Amino acid sequence: MCGIWALFGSDDCLSVQCLSAMKIAHRGPDAFRFENVNGYTNCCFGFHRLAVVDPLFGMQPIRVKKYPYLWLCYNGEIYNHHKLQCHFEFEYQTKVDGEIILHLYDKGGIEQTVCMLDGVFAFILLDTANKKVFLGRDTYGVRPLFKAMTEDGFLAVCSEAKGLVNLKHSTTPFFKVEPFLPGHYEVLDLKPNGKVASVEMVKYHHCRDEPLHALYDNVQKLFPGFEIETVKNNLRILFDNAIKKRLMTDRRIGCLLSGGLDSSLVAATLLKQLKAAQVQYPLQTFAIGMEDSPDLLAARKVANHIGSEHHEVLFNSEEGIQVLDEVIFSLETYDITTVRASVGMYLISKYIRKNTDSVVIFSGEGSDELTQGYIYFHKAPSPEKAQEESERLLKELYLFDVLRADRTTAAHGLELRVPFLDHRFSSYYLSLPPEMRIPKNGIEKHLLRETFEDSNLLPKEILWRPKEAFSDGITSVKNSWFKILQEYIEHQVDDASMATAAQKFPFNTPKTKEGYYYRQIFERHYPGRADWLTHYWMPRWINATDPSARTLTHYKSAAKA
């Protein structure tokens, strides 16, 4: 996990412009480099490093003797780099996983390169010999990337939008900044004056399709057909493999543990894999909540069952409210459910950074979208509609849950790993017949639970624990986190402000005082940037007025059951 930043064709002083690169210093607390591109006085790279792989030779931009004309800045992990290196007999100059991008590009061009990468990534690749710039981002946008480009060809790219909003350009007083779409790469021509022109934007992978790199991995052969035992066996193989490949690091591994199904499955499987790999340190698991939080109790049960070194972080409503401003600044969004859920994750990341040496943090992100875990899936009109909704949610992860997970951890110099969004695991899950994936017997994620029923990985009451929204599970059933927030905000936003909300915020007009309050904070940090969020996250197929699961009639907590 790190921060990447680059400019092409800047007409302002680079030493002034590079101050913007310091806005993402939190993403890479270990080292920083700022480097001009040979022959182009107005092009440069900035890089903040979190040293996770190859502490000695891992600085960027990566350049190797064999390809003096290639410059690479990337943020991410390429889990199959060693397999590809061996298969194609590439001669490596470093131990950095990203070096594979240079070799693959030289061998087969940009399209083959991005399709062969098994991992999460955002990159900027410069080819000065062929006068090209390439941008690319992983299928689900697990690693962030933003870009800004003017009509006259000035291009700026950064891991987070905050590193671009204050840049200067002579022809453009307001610099339009937008997220780079996941699952895409872009080809740009580099002109002699350092400016660029976009040639094409290509969608290279759909989440349903088995990725090209599957031809080169060593996962044991999956069994054909959709008989339930066959499917369960295949899912276990792929999930085990998704965790195993993510052990690639020179830093200590930890795991977020809410006590829900997803993080519990990750923690239990991770501990099993760490033991198999004979890792010498105990696995640290981390749970956060207020007094009387159902998540804390459930997480404690899981930690006792699997034998992790468990940390519980307690916070109160005042502490949660106090960090809202910091959280919204880190997130770069005003989406209501994202902000609510981010407070706990931000505070627990802060605790991990300050009190432990765990740096690479596993989590259960992506499972709800992939396995139809949200409670409103019970109301899906048909299995086919549920499948469409699942794919829509996966496509929009980069605006919501993946955004939250990245920014709250990166704000404290941690690197997040999300095995549920593994290419092989997710594409196989999405290939299953729609009726296999829907909630059954009133229980969401039935197939996933059934898959691990006989594994003894988790206590039965955890394996079959009903869905609990993270932002609600951290507080008690009697007083949900969203109610605490709404009670506080009721006194911060008056009725007159709400009456003129549509005039003040014509785009994505907030409908509630809570939405108005978050929007105000967002506009203070990022004035005029509301279009970074295309729409608010809300449940489908029901007349929901609030995104919290606790407002839905289907909701039932373990305390009530």
Coordinates of C-alpha atoms in Angstrom, one line a residue:
M1 CA 0.0 0.0 0.0
C2 CA 1.4 3.3 -1.0
G3 CA 0.6 6.6 -2.6
I4 CA 1.3 7.4 -6.3
W5 CA 1.2 10.8 -8.0
A6 CA 2.3 12.0 -11.5
L7 CA 2.1 15.1 -13.7
F8 CA 2.5 15.3 -17.5
G9 CA 2.7 18.7 -19.2
S10 CA 2.6 21.0 -16.2
D11 CA 3.0 24.6 -17.1
D12 CA 3.4 25.7 -13.4
C13 CA 6.6 25.4 -11.3
L14 CA 7.0 21.7 -10.4
S15 CA 8.5 22.4 -7.1
V16 CA 5.3 24.3 -6.2
Q17 CA 3.0 21.6 -7.8
C18 CA 4.8 18.8 -5.9
L19 CA 3.5 20.2 -2.6
S20 CA 0.2 18.6 -3.6
A21 CA 1.8 15.2 -3.6
M22 CA 2.4 15.6 0.2
K23 CA -1.4 15.5 0.7
I24 CA -1.2 11.7 0.4
A25 CA 1.9 11.2 2.6
H26 CA -0.2 9.1 5.0
R27 CA -0.4 6.3 2.4
G28 CA 3.4 5.7 2.6
P29 CA 5.0 6.7 5.9
D30 CA 8.3 4.8 5.2
A31 CA 9.9 6.9 2.3
F32 CA 9.2 9.5 -0.3
R33 CA 10.6 10.2 -3.7
F34 CA 10.0 13.0 -6.3
E35 CA 11.6 12.4 -9.7
N36 CA 11.6 14.4 -13.0
V37 CA 11.4 12.5 -16.2
N38 CA 14.5 12.7 -18.4
G39 CA 14.0 15.0 -21.4
Y40 CA 10.7 16.3 -20.1
T41 CA 11.2 19.2 -17.7
N42 CA 7.4 19.4 -17.0
C43 CA 6.8 15.7 -16.2
C44 CA 7.4 14.1 -12.9
F45 CA 6.5 11.3 -10.5
G46 CA 5.9 11.4 -6.8
F47 CA 5.8 8.3 -4.6
H48 CA 5.1 7.7 -0.9
R49 CA 6.1 4.2 0.2
L50 CA 4.8 1.7 2.7
A51 CA 7.5 -1.0 2.5
V52 CA 5.6 -4.3 2.4
V53 CA 7.7 -6.3 -0.1
D54 CA 11.5 -5.9 -0.8
P55 CA 12.5 -3.1 1.7
L56 CA 15.8 -2.6 -0.1
F57 CA 14.9 -2.1 -3.8
G58 CA 11.2 -1.2 -3.6
M59 CA 11.4 2.5 -4.2
Q60 CA 9.5 4.0 -7.2
P61 CA 9.3 4.9 -9.9
I62 CA 10.6 1.5 -10.8
R63 CA 13.2 1.4 -13.5
V64 CA 15.3 -1.5 -14.5
K65 CA 18.5 -1.6 -16.7
K66 CA 16.8 -3.8 -19.4
Y67 CA 14.1 -1.2 -20.1
P68 CA 15.7 2.3 -19.5
Y69 CA 12.7 3.9 -21.3
L70 CA 10.1 2.5 -19.0
W71 CA 9.0 4.3 -15.8
L72 CA 6.4 2.6 -13.4
C73 CA 4.6 4.0 -10.4
Y74 CA 2.1 1.5 -8.9
N75 CA 0.1 0.9 -5.8
G76 CA -0.9 -2.6 -5.0
E77 CA 0.1 -6.2 -4.8
I78 CA 0.5 -8.6 -7.7
Y79 CA 0.1 -12.0 -6.1
N80 CA 1.1 -14.1 -9.2
H81 CA 4.3 -12.1 -10.1
H82 CA 6.6 -15.0 -9.1
K83 CA 4.6 -17.6 -11.0
L84 CA 4.7 -15.4 -14.1
Q85 CA 8.4 -14.7 -13.7
C86 CA 9.2 -18.4 -13.6
H87 CA 6.8 -19.3 -16.4
F88 CA 8.2 -16.7 -18.8
E89 CA 11.7 -16.9 -17.4
F90 CA 11.9 -13.1 -16.9
E91 CA 15.2 -11.9 -15.4
Y92 CA 14.3 -9.8 -12.3
Q93 CA 16.4 -7.0 -11.1
T94 CA 14.5 -6.5 -7.8
K95 CA 12.2 -8.6 -5.6
V96 CA 9.4 -6.2 -6.1
D97 CA 6.1 -7.7 -7.3
G98 CA 5.4 -4.7 -9.5
E99 CA 8.4 -5.4 -11.7
I100 CA 6.4 -8.0 -13.5
I101 CA 4.4 -5.2 -15.1
L102 CA 7.5 -4.0 -17.0
H103 CA 8.4 -7.5 -18.3
L104 CA 4.8 -8.3 -19.3
Y105 CA 4.4 -5.0 -21.1
D106 CA 7.7 -5.5 -23.0
K107 CA 6.6 -9.0 -24.0
G108 CA 3.0 -8.5 -25.0
G109 CA 1.8 -4.9 -24.7
I110 CA -0.6 -3.2 -22.3
E111 CA -3.7 -5.3 -22.8
Q112 CA -2.0 -8.7 -22.1
T113 CA -0.3 -7.1 -19.1
V114 CA -3.4 -6.0 -17.2
C115 CA -5.2 -9.2 -18.0
M116 CA -2.4 -11.3 -16.5
L117 CA -2.2 -9.5 -13.2
D118 CA -3.7 -11.4 -10.3
G119 CA -4.0 -8.8 -7.6
V120 CA -5.1 -5.3 -6.7
F121 CA -3.4 -2.4 -8.4
A122 CA -3.4 1.1 -9.8
F123 CA -0.5 2.1 -12.0
I124 CA 1.0 4.8 -14.2
L125 CA 3.4 3.3 -16.8
L126 CA 5.4 5.7 -19.0
D127 CA 7.1 4.4 -22.2
T128 CA 9.4 7.2 -23.4
A129 CA 10.6 5.1 -26.4
N130 CA 7.1 4.8 -27.9
K131 CA 5.9 8.1 -26.4
K132 CA 3.0 6.5 -24.5
V133 CA 1.5 6.8 -21.0
F134 CA -0.7 4.0 -19.6
L135 CA -3.1 4.1 -16.6
G136 CA -4.7 1.0 -15.2
R137 CA -6.8 -0.1 -12.3
D138 CA -7.9 -3.5 -10.9
T139 CA -11.3 -5.1 -11.5
Y140 CA -13.0 -3.9 -8.4
G141 CA -11.0 -0.7 -7.7
V142 CA -9.6 -2.1 -4.5
R143 CA -6.7 0.3 -5.0
P144 CA -7.8 3.9 -5.6
L145 CA -6.8 6.1 -8.6
F146 CA -7.9 9.6 -9.6
K147 CA -7.1 11.7 -12.6
A148 CA -7.5 15.2 -13.9
M149 CA -6.9 16.2 -17.5
T150 CA -7.2 19.6 -19.2
E151 CA -8.3 20.2 -22.8
D152 CA -4.7 21.3 -23.7
G153 CA -3.3 17.9 -22.5
F154 CA -2.0 18.5 -18.9
L155 CA -2.5 15.2 -17.1
A156 CA -2.4 14.7 -13.3
V157 CA -2.8 11.3 -11.6
C158 CA -3.0 10.5 -7.9
S159 CA -4.1 7.7 -5.5
E160 CA -6.5 10.1 -3.7
A161 CA -8.3 13.1 -5.1
K162 CA -6.9 15.4 -2.3
G163 CA -3.5 15.2 -4.1
L164 CA -5.0 16.9 -7.2
V165 CA -7.5 19.5 -6.2
N166 CA -5.0 22.2 -5.4
L167 CA -2.9 21.9 -8.6
K168 CA -2.5 25.0 -10.8
H169 CA -2.8 25.2 -14.6
S170 CA -2.9 28.4 -16.7
T171 CA -5.9 27.5 -18.9
T172 CA -8.0 25.9 -16.2
P173 CA -9.1 27.7 -13.0
F174 CA -11.2 24.8 -11.8
F175 CA -9.4 21.4 -12.3
K176 CA -12.0 18.6 -12.9
V177 CA -10.9 15.6 -10.9
E178 CA -12.6 12.2 -11.3
P179 CA -12.1 8.6 -10.2
F180 CA -10.4 6.4 -12.8
L181 CA -12.8 3.5 -13.5
P182 CA -12.0 0.1 -12.1
G183 CA -11.4 -2.8 -14.6
H184 CA -10.1 -0.3 -17.2
Y185 CA -6.8 0.9 -18.7
E186 CA -6.2 4.0 -20.7
V187 CA -3.7 4.7 -23.5
L188 CA -2.4 8.2 -24.0
D189 CA 0.1 9.7 -26.5
L190 CA 3.0 11.6 -24.9
K191 CA 3.8 14.7 -27.0
P192 CA 7.3 16.3 -27.3
N193 CA 6.1 19.2 -25.0
G194 CA 5.2 16.7 -22.2
K195 CA 1.5 17.0 -22.7
V196 CA -0.7 14.0 -23.5
A197 CA -3.7 13.1 -25.7
S198 CA -6.0 10.2 -24.8
V199 CA -6.1 7.5 -27.4
E200 CA -8.5 4.9 -25.9
M201 CA -10.1 3.8 -22.7
V202 CA -10.6 0.0 -22.5
K203 CA -12.6 -2.2 -20.2
Y204 CA -10.4 -5.2 -19.9
H205 CA -12.2 -7.5 -17.4
H206 CA -15.8 -8.2 -16.3
C207 CA -16.2 -9.6 -12.8
R208 CA -18.2 -12.6 -14.2
D209 CA -15.4 -13.7 -16.6
E210 CA -12.6 -16.0 -15.4
P211 CA -9.4 -14.0 -15.6
L212 CA -6.7 -14.7 -18.2
H213 CA -4.2 -15.3 -15.4
A214 CA -6.1 -18.4 -14.3
L215 CA -4.2 -20.3 -17.0
Y216 CA -1.0 -19.8 -15.1
D217 CA -2.0 -20.4 -11.5
N218 CA -1.5 -23.6 -9.5
V219 CA -4.9 -23.9 -7.9
Q220 CA -5.8 -27.5 -7.8
K221 CA -8.2 -28.4 -10.6
L222 CA -11.8 -27.5 -9.9
F223 CA -14.6 -30.1 -10.4
P224 CA -17.1 -29.4 -13.1
G225 CA -20.9 -29.1 -12.6
F226 CA -23.2 -27.4 -10.1
E227 CA -24.0 -30.3 -7.8
I228 CA -24.1 -28.8 -4.3
E229 CA -21.2 -30.8 -2.9
T230 CA -19.1 -30.1 -5.9
V231 CA -19.7 -26.3 -5.6
K232 CA -19.0 -26.3 -1.9
N233 CA -15.7 -28.1 -2.5
N234 CA -14.7 -25.7 -5.2
L235 CA -15.5 -22.7 -3.1
R236 CA -13.4 -24.0 -0.2
I237 CA -10.4 -24.6 -2.5
L238 CA -10.7 -21.1 -4.1
F239 CA -11.2 -19.3 -0.7
D240 CA -8.3 -21.1 0.9
N241 CA -6.2 -20.1 -2.1
A242 CA -7.4 -16.5 -2.0
I243 CA -6.1 -16.2 1.6
K244 CA -2.9 -18.1 0.9
K245 CA -1.7 -15.9 -2.0
R246 CA -2.3 -12.8 0.2
L247 CA 0.3 -13.9 2.7
M248 CA 2.9 -12.2 0.4
T249 CA 4.6 -9.6 2.7
D250 CA 7.6 -8.9 4.8
R251 CA 5.5 -7.1 7.4
R252 CA 3.3 -8.5 10.2
I253 CA -0.3 -9.6 9.3
G254 CA -3.4 -8.8 11.3
C255 CA -7.1 -9.1 10.8
L256 CA -10.2 -7.0 11.4
L257 CA -12.8 -9.1 13.2
S258 CA -16.4 -7.8 13.7
G259 CA -17.8 -11.2 14.6
G260 CA -19.9 -11.3 11.5
L261 CA -19.7 -14.2 9.1
D262 CA -17.3 -12.6 6.5
S263 CA -14.5 -11.3 8.8
S264 CA -14.8 -14.4 10.9
L265 CA -14.3 -16.7 7.9
V266 CA -11.3 -14.6 6.8
A267 CA -9.7 -14.6 10.3
A268 CA -10.2 -18.4 10.9
T269 CA -8.9 -19.3 7.4
L270 CA -6.0 -16.8 7.7
L271 CA -4.9 -18.3 11.1
K272 CA -5.0 -21.8 9.6
Q273 CA -2.8 -20.6 6.6
L274 CA -0.3 -18.8 8.8
K275 CA 0.2 -21.9 10.8
A276 CA 0.7 -24.0 7.7
A277 CA 3.2 -21.4 6.5
Q278 CA 5.0 -21.7 9.9
V279 CA 4.7 -18.0 10.6
Q280 CA 6.3 -17.4 14.0
Y281 CA 4.1 -14.6 15.4
P282 CA 0.5 -15.0 16.7
L283 CA -2.3 -13.6 14.5
Q284 CA -3.6 -10.3 16.0
T285 CA -7.4 -9.8 15.5
F286 CA -9.1 -6.4 16.1
A287 CA -12.7 -5.6 17.1
I288 CA -14.2 -2.3 17.9
G289 CA -17.5 -1.3 19.6
M290 CA -19.2 0.6 22.4
E291 CA -20.3 -1.0 25.6
D292 CA -23.0 -3.6 25.0
S293 CA -21.9 -4.0 21.3
P294 CA -23.1 -7.3 19.8
D295 CA -20.0 -7.2 17.5
L296 CA -17.6 -7.2 20.4
L297 CA -19.3 -10.3 22.0
A298 CA -19.4 -12.2 18.7
A299 CA -15.8 -11.3 17.8
R300 CA -14.6 -12.5 21.3
K301 CA -16.3 -15.9 20.6
V302 CA -14.5 -16.2 17.3
A303 CA -11.1 -15.2 18.7
N304 CA -11.5 -17.7 21.5
H305 CA -12.5 -20.4 19.1
I306 CA -9.6 -19.9 16.6
G307 CA -7.0 -18.8 19.2
S308 CA -5.9 -15.4 18.0
E309 CA -4.3 -12.6 20.0
H310 CA -7.4 -10.5 20.3
H311 CA -7.7 -6.8 20.8
E312 CA -10.9 -5.0 21.7
V313 CA -11.2 -1.3 21.1
L314 CA -13.9 0.6 23.0
F315 CA -15.1 4.0 22.0
N316 CA -17.9 6.3 23.0
S317 CA -20.4 8.4 21.1
E318 CA -18.4 11.6 21.7
E319 CA -15.2 10.1 20.3
G320 CA -17.1 8.9 17.2
I321 CA -18.7 12.3 16.6
Q322 CA -15.4 14.1 17.1
V323 CA -13.7 12.3 14.3
L324 CA -16.4 12.9 11.7
D325 CA -14.5 15.8 10.1
E326 CA -11.3 13.8 9.8
V327 CA -13.2 10.8 8.5
I328 CA -15.0 12.7 5.7
F329 CA -11.7 14.4 4.8
S330 CA -10.0 11.0 4.5
L331 CA -12.9 9.4 2.6
E332 CA -13.6 12.1 0.0
T333 CA -17.3 11.3 0.1
Y334 CA -20.4 12.4 1.9
D335 CA -22.4 9.2 1.4
I336 CA -24.4 8.6 4.5
T337 CA -23.9 4.8 5.1
T338 CA -20.2 5.1 4.1
V339 CA -19.6 7.8 6.7
R340 CA -21.4 6.0 9.4
A341 CA -19.5 2.7 8.8
S342 CA -16.2 4.5 8.4
V343 CA -16.0 5.9 12.0
G344 CA -15.4 2.5 13.6
M345 CA -13.0 1.4 10.9
Y346 CA -11.0 4.7 11.2
L347 CA -10.7 4.5 14.9
I348 CA -9.7 0.8 14.9
S349 CA -7.0 1.6 12.2
K350 CA -5.7 4.4 14.4
Y351 CA -5.4 2.0 17.3
I352 CA -3.6 -0.7 15.2
R353 CA -1.1 1.8 13.9
K354 CA -0.4 3.3 17.4
N355 CA -0.4 0.1 19.5
T356 CA 0.8 -2.8 17.4
D357 CA 3.2 -3.7 14.6
S358 CA 0.6 -5.3 12.4
V359 CA 0.7 -3.5 9.0
V360 CA -1.0 -5.8 6.5
I361 CA -4.6 -6.1 7.6
F362 CA -7.1 -8.7 6.2
S363 CA -10.8 -8.0 6.2
G364 CA -14.1 -9.4 4.9
E365 CA -14.9 -6.5 2.5
G366 CA -16.8 -7.4 -0.7
S367 CA -18.6 -10.5 0.6
D368 CA -22.0 -8.8 1.0
E369 CA -21.9 -7.6 -2.6
L370 CA -20.7 -10.9 -4.0
T371 CA -22.7 -13.3 -1.9
Q372 CA -25.9 -11.3 -1.7
G373 CA -25.5 -10.6 2.0
Y374 CA -27.5 -7.4 2.4
I375 CA -30.9 -8.0 4.1
Y376 CA -32.8 -6.4 1.3
F377 CA -31.8 -9.4 -1.0
H378 CA -34.7 -11.2 0.8
K379 CA -37.0 -9.0 -1.2
A380 CA -35.4 -9.6 -4.6
P381 CA -38.2 -10.2 -7.2
S382 CA -36.3 -13.2 -8.8
P383 CA -32.9 -14.9 -8.6
E384 CA -32.0 -13.2 -11.9
K385 CA -32.8 -9.7 -10.5
A386 CA -30.7 -10.6 -7.4
Q387 CA -27.8 -11.5 -9.7
E388 CA -28.1 -8.2 -11.5
E389 CA -28.1 -6.3 -8.2
S390 CA -25.1 -8.3 -7.0
E391 CA -23.1 -7.3 -10.1
R392 CA -24.2 -3.7 -9.8
L393 CA -23.0 -3.5 -6.2
L394 CA -19.6 -5.1 -7.2
K395 CA -19.3 -2.6 -10.0
E396 CA -19.9 0.3 -7.6
L397 CA -17.7 -1.0 -4.7
Y398 CA -15.1 1.7 -5.5
L399 CA -17.6 4.4 -4.6
F400 CA -18.7 2.8 -1.3
D401 CA -17.3 -0.2 0.7
V402 CA -14.0 -0.5 -1.0
L403 CA -13.5 3.3 -0.8
R404 CA -14.2 3.2 2.9
A405 CA -12.0 0.2 3.6
D406 CA -9.0 1.7 1.7
R407 CA -9.2 5.3 3.0
T408 CA -9.8 4.5 6.7
T409 CA -6.8 2.1 6.8
A410 CA -4.6 4.1 4.5
A411 CA -5.1 7.2 6.6
H412 CA -3.1 5.4 9.2
G413 CA -0.5 3.8 7.0
L414 CA -2.0 0.3 6.9
E415 CA -2.4 -2.0 3.9
L416 CA -5.8 -3.7 3.5
R417 CA -6.2 -7.2 1.8
V418 CA -9.7 -8.4 0.8
P419 CA -9.8 -12.1 -0.1
F420 CA -13.5 -12.2 -1.0
L421 CA -12.7 -10.0 -4.0
D422 CA -10.1 -12.5 -5.3
H423 CA -10.5 -12.8 -9.1
R424 CA -10.8 -16.6 -9.1
F425 CA -13.1 -16.8 -6.1
S426 CA -15.5 -14.1 -7.2
S427 CA -15.7 -15.1 -10.9
Y428 CA -16.5 -18.7 -9.9
Y429 CA -19.2 -17.5 -7.4
L430 CA -20.8 -15.3 -10.0
S431 CA -20.8 -18.2 -12.5
L432 CA -23.0 -20.3 -10.3
P433 CA -26.8 -20.6 -11.2
P434 CA -28.6 -17.5 -9.8
E435 CA -31.0 -19.7 -7.7
M436 CA -28.0 -21.1 -5.8
R437 CA -26.9 -17.7 -4.6
I438 CA -30.1 -16.2 -3.2
P439 CA -31.1 -16.2 0.5
K440 CA -32.7 -19.5 1.7
N441 CA -34.9 -20.4 4.7
G442 CA -34.9 -16.7 5.6
I443 CA -31.0 -16.6 5.8
E444 CA -28.8 -14.6 3.6
K445 CA -25.5 -15.9 2.3
H446 CA -26.9 -19.4 2.8
L447 CA -24.5 -21.0 0.2
L448 CA -21.4 -19.5 1.8
R449 CA -22.5 -20.6 5.3
E450 CA -23.3 -24.1 4.0
T451 CA -19.9 -24.3 2.4
F452 CA -18.1 -24.1 5.7
E453 CA -20.8 -26.0 7.8
D454 CA -18.6 -29.0 8.5
S455 CA -15.2 -27.3 8.6
N456 CA -15.2 -26.5 12.3
L457 CA -13.6 -23.2 11.4
L458 CA -16.2 -21.3 13.4
P459 CA -18.7 -21.8 16.2
K460 CA -22.1 -22.7 14.7
E461 CA -23.8 -19.6 16.2
I462 CA -21.3 -17.4 14.3
L463 CA -21.5 -19.3 11.1
W464 CA -25.3 -18.8 11.1
R465 CA -25.3 -15.3 12.7
P466 CA -27.8 -13.0 11.0
K467 CA -26.5 -10.0 9.0
E468 CA -25.5 -7.0 11.2
A469 CA -24.5 -3.8 9.5
F470 CA -21.0 -2.8 10.8
S471 CA -22.0 0.7 11.7
D472 CA -24.9 -0.7 13.8
G473 CA -23.1 -3.8 15.2
I474 CA -20.5 -1.6 17.0
T475 CA -23.2 -0.1 19.2
S476 CA -25.9 -1.7 21.3
V477 CA -29.2 -3.0 20.0
K478 CA -31.0 -0.4 22.2
N479 CA -29.2 2.6 20.7
S480 CA -27.9 2.2 17.1
W481 CA -25.0 4.3 15.9
F482 CA -27.1 6.0 13.3
K483 CA -29.6 7.1 16.0
I484 CA -26.8 8.5 18.1
L485 CA -25.6 10.5 15.1
Q486 CA -29.0 11.7 14.1
E487 CA -29.8 12.8 17.7
Y488 CA -26.5 14.8 17.7
I489 CA -27.0 16.3 14.3
E490 CA -30.6 17.3 15.0
H491 CA -29.2 20.2 17.0
Q492 CA -26.5 21.1 14.4
V493 CA -28.7 21.7 11.3
D494 CA -31.8 23.9 11.6
D495 CA -35.1 23.5 9.7
A496 CA -34.4 26.7 7.7
S497 CA -31.2 25.1 6.2
M498 CA -33.2 22.0 5.2
A499 CA -35.8 24.1 3.5
T500 CA -33.2 25.6 1.2
A501 CA -31.1 22.4 0.8
A502 CA -32.1 22.0 -2.9
Q503 CA -30.9 25.6 -3.7
K504 CA -27.6 25.1 -1.9
F505 CA -27.0 21.6 -3.0
P506 CA -28.8 21.0 -6.3
F507 CA -26.8 17.8 -7.1
N508 CA -27.5 14.9 -4.8
T509 CA -29.6 17.1 -2.6
P510 CA -29.5 15.8 1.0
K511 CA -33.0 14.7 2.2
T512 CA -32.1 14.5 5.9
K513 CA -30.3 16.6 8.5
E514 CA -27.6 13.9 8.7
G515 CA -27.0 14.0 5.0
Y516 CA -26.9 17.8 5.1
Y517 CA -24.4 17.8 7.9
Y518 CA -22.0 15.4 6.1
R519 CA -22.4 17.4 2.9
Q520 CA -21.4 20.6 4.7
I521 CA -18.2 19.0 6.0
F522 CA -17.4 17.6 2.6
E523 CA -18.0 20.9 0.8
R524 CA -15.7 22.7 3.3
H525 CA -12.8 20.3 2.4
Y526 CA -13.7 19.8 -1.3
P527 CA -15.8 22.7 -2.5
G528 CA -17.6 22.0 -5.8
R529 CA -16.6 18.3 -6.0
A530 CA -20.0 16.7 -5.1
D531 CA -20.0 14.7 -8.4
W532 CA -17.3 12.3 -7.0
L533 CA -20.4 10.5 -5.6
T534 CA -22.8 9.7 -8.4
H535 CA -25.6 8.6 -6.0
Y536 CA -26.3 7.7 -2.4
W537 CA -26.1 4.0 -1.3
M538 CA -29.6 2.7 -0.6
P539 CA -31.3 -0.7 -0.4
R540 CA -33.5 -1.8 -3.3
W541 CA -37.0 -3.3 -3.7
I542 CA -38.3 -1.7 -0.5
N543 CA -39.4 1.8 0.5
A544 CA -36.3 2.5 2.5
T545 CA -35.7 6.0 3.8
D546 CA -32.5 5.1 5.6
P547 CA -29.6 2.8 4.5
S548 CA -29.3 1.2 8.0
A549 CA -30.2 -2.5 8.1
R550 CA -31.8 -1.9 11.5
T551 CA -34.6 0.1 9.9
L552 CA -35.7 -2.9 7.7
T553 CA -38.6 -5.1 8.9
H554 CA -36.6 -8.3 8.2
Y555 CA -33.9 -7.2 10.7
K556 CA -33.5 -9.4 13.7
S557 CA -30.5 -9.2 16.0
A558 CA -28.9 -12.0 18.0
A559 CA -30.1 -10.2 21.1
K560 CA -33.8 -10.4 20.1
A561 CA -33.6 -13.9 18.6

